[in-house]
Amino acid sequence: MKKKYQIIYEQIKKDIAEKRYLEGDFLPTESEIAEEFEASRPTVT
């Protein structure tokens, strides 16, 4: 079973590869990522 930080990393990497975030776009904030993945902020940072 993967750790939560690994799942978050892989999803963000996939989103970038699939062009969900284009050049110049900002990634979601730490708080937004933590909320989306039901994780604590230290897990995200």
Coordinates of N, CA and C in Angstrom, one line a residue:
M1 N 0.8 -1.2 0.0 CA 0.0 0.0 0.0 C 0.9 1.2 0.0
K2 N 0.6 2.2 -0.9 CA 1.4 3.4 -1.0 C 1.0 4.4 0.1
K3 N 2.0 5.1 0.5 CA 1.9 6.2 1.5 C 1.1 7.3 0.8
K4 N 0.4 8.1 1.6 CA -0.4 9.2 1.1 C 0.4 10.2 0.3
Y5 N 1.7 10.5 0.8 CA 2.5 11.5 0.0 C 2.9 11.0 -1.3
Q6 N 3.0 9.6 -1.5 CA 3.3 9.1 -2.8 C 2.1 9.2 -3.7
I7 N 0.9 9.0 -3.2 CA -0.3 9.1 -4.0 C -0.5 10.5 -4.5
I8 N -0.2 11.5 -3.6 CA -0.4 12.9 -4.0 C 0.7 13.2 -5.0
Y9 N 1.9 12.8 -4.8 CA 3.0 13.1 -5.8 C 2.6 12.5 -7.2
E10 N 2.2 11.3 -7.2 CA 1.9 10.6 -8.5 C 0.7 11.3 -9.2
Q11 N -0.3 11.7 -8.4 CA -1.5 12.4 -9.0 C -1.1 13.8 -9.6
I12 N -0.3 14.5 -8.9 CA 0.2 15.8 -9.4 C 1.0 15.6 -10.7
K13 N 1.9 14.6 -10.6 CA 2.8 14.3 -11.8 C 1.9 13.9 -13.0
K14 N 0.9 13.1 -12.8 CA 0.0 12.7 -13.8 C -0.8 13.9 -14.4
D15 N -1.3 14.8 -13.5 CA -2.0 15.9 -13.9 C -1.2 16.8 -14.8
I16 N 0.1 17.0 -14.5 CA 1.0 17.8 -15.3 C 1.2 17.1 -16.6
A17 N 1.5 15.8 -16.6 CA 1.7 15.1 -17.9 C 0.5 15.1 -18.8
E18 N -0.7 15.2 -18.2 CA -2.0 15.2 -19.0 C -2.4 16.6 -19.3
K19 N -1.5 17.6 -19.0 CA -1.8 19.0 -19.4 C -2.9 19.6 -18.6
R20 N -3.2 19.1 -17.4 CA -4.2 19.7 -16.6 C -3.7 21.1 -16.1
Y21 N -2.4 21.2 -16.0 CA -1.7 22.4 -15.6 C -0.8 22.8 -16.8
L22 N -1.1 24.0 -17.4 CA -0.3 24.4 -18.5 C 0.8 25.3 -18.0
E23 N 1.8 25.5 -18.9 CA 2.9 26.4 -18.6 C 2.4 27.7 -18.1
G24 N 2.9 28.2 -17.0 CA 2.5 29.4 -16.4 C 1.4 29.3 -15.4
D25 N 0.7 28.2 -15.4 CA -0.4 28.0 -14.4 C 0.3 27.7 -13.0
F26 N -0.5 28.1 -12.0 CA -0.1 27.8 -10.6 C -0.7 26.4 -10.2
L27 N 0.1 25.7 -9.4 CA -0.4 24.5 -8.8 C -1.3 24.9 -7.7
P28 N -2.2 24.0 -7.2 CA -3.0 24.3 -6.1 C -2.1 24.5 -4.9
T29 N -2.7 25.3 -3.9 CA -2.0 25.6 -2.7 C -1.8 24.3 -1.8
E30 N -0.9 24.4 -0.9 CA -0.8 23.2 0.1 C -2.1 22.9 0.7
S31 N -2.8 23.9 1.1 CA -4.1 23.7 1.8 C -5.1 23.1 0.9
E32 N -5.2 23.5 -0.4 CA -6.1 22.9 -1.3 C -5.8 21.4 -1.6
I33 N -4.5 21.1 -1.7 CA -4.1 19.8 -2.0 C -4.4 18.9 -0.7
A34 N -4.1 19.4 0.4 CA -4.4 18.7 1.7 C -5.9 18.4 1.8
E35 N -6.7 19.3 1.4 CA -8.2 19.1 1.5 C -8.6 18.1 0.5
E36 N -8.1 18.2 -0.8 CA -8.5 17.3 -1.8 C -8.2 15.9 -1.5
F37 N -7.0 15.7 -0.9 CA -6.6 14.3 -0.6 C -6.8 13.9 0.8
E38 N -7.5 14.7 1.6 CA -7.8 14.4 3.0 C -6.5 14.1 3.7
A39 N -5.6 15.0 3.6 CA -4.3 14.8 4.2 C -3.9 16.0 5.0
S40 N -3.0 15.9 5.9 CA -2.5 17.0 6.7 C -1.5 17.8 5.9
R41 N -1.4 19.1 6.2 CA -0.5 19.9 5.5 C 1.0 19.4 5.5
P42 N 1.4 18.9 6.7 CA 2.8 18.4 6.7 C 3.0 17.2 5.7
T43 N 1.9 16.5 5.4 CA 2.0 15.4 4.4 C 2.3 16.0 3.1
V44 N 1.7 17.1 2.8 CA 1.8 17.8 1.5 C 3.1 18.5 1.3
T45 N 3.7 19.0 2.3 CA 4.9 19.8 2.2 C 6.1 18.9 2.1

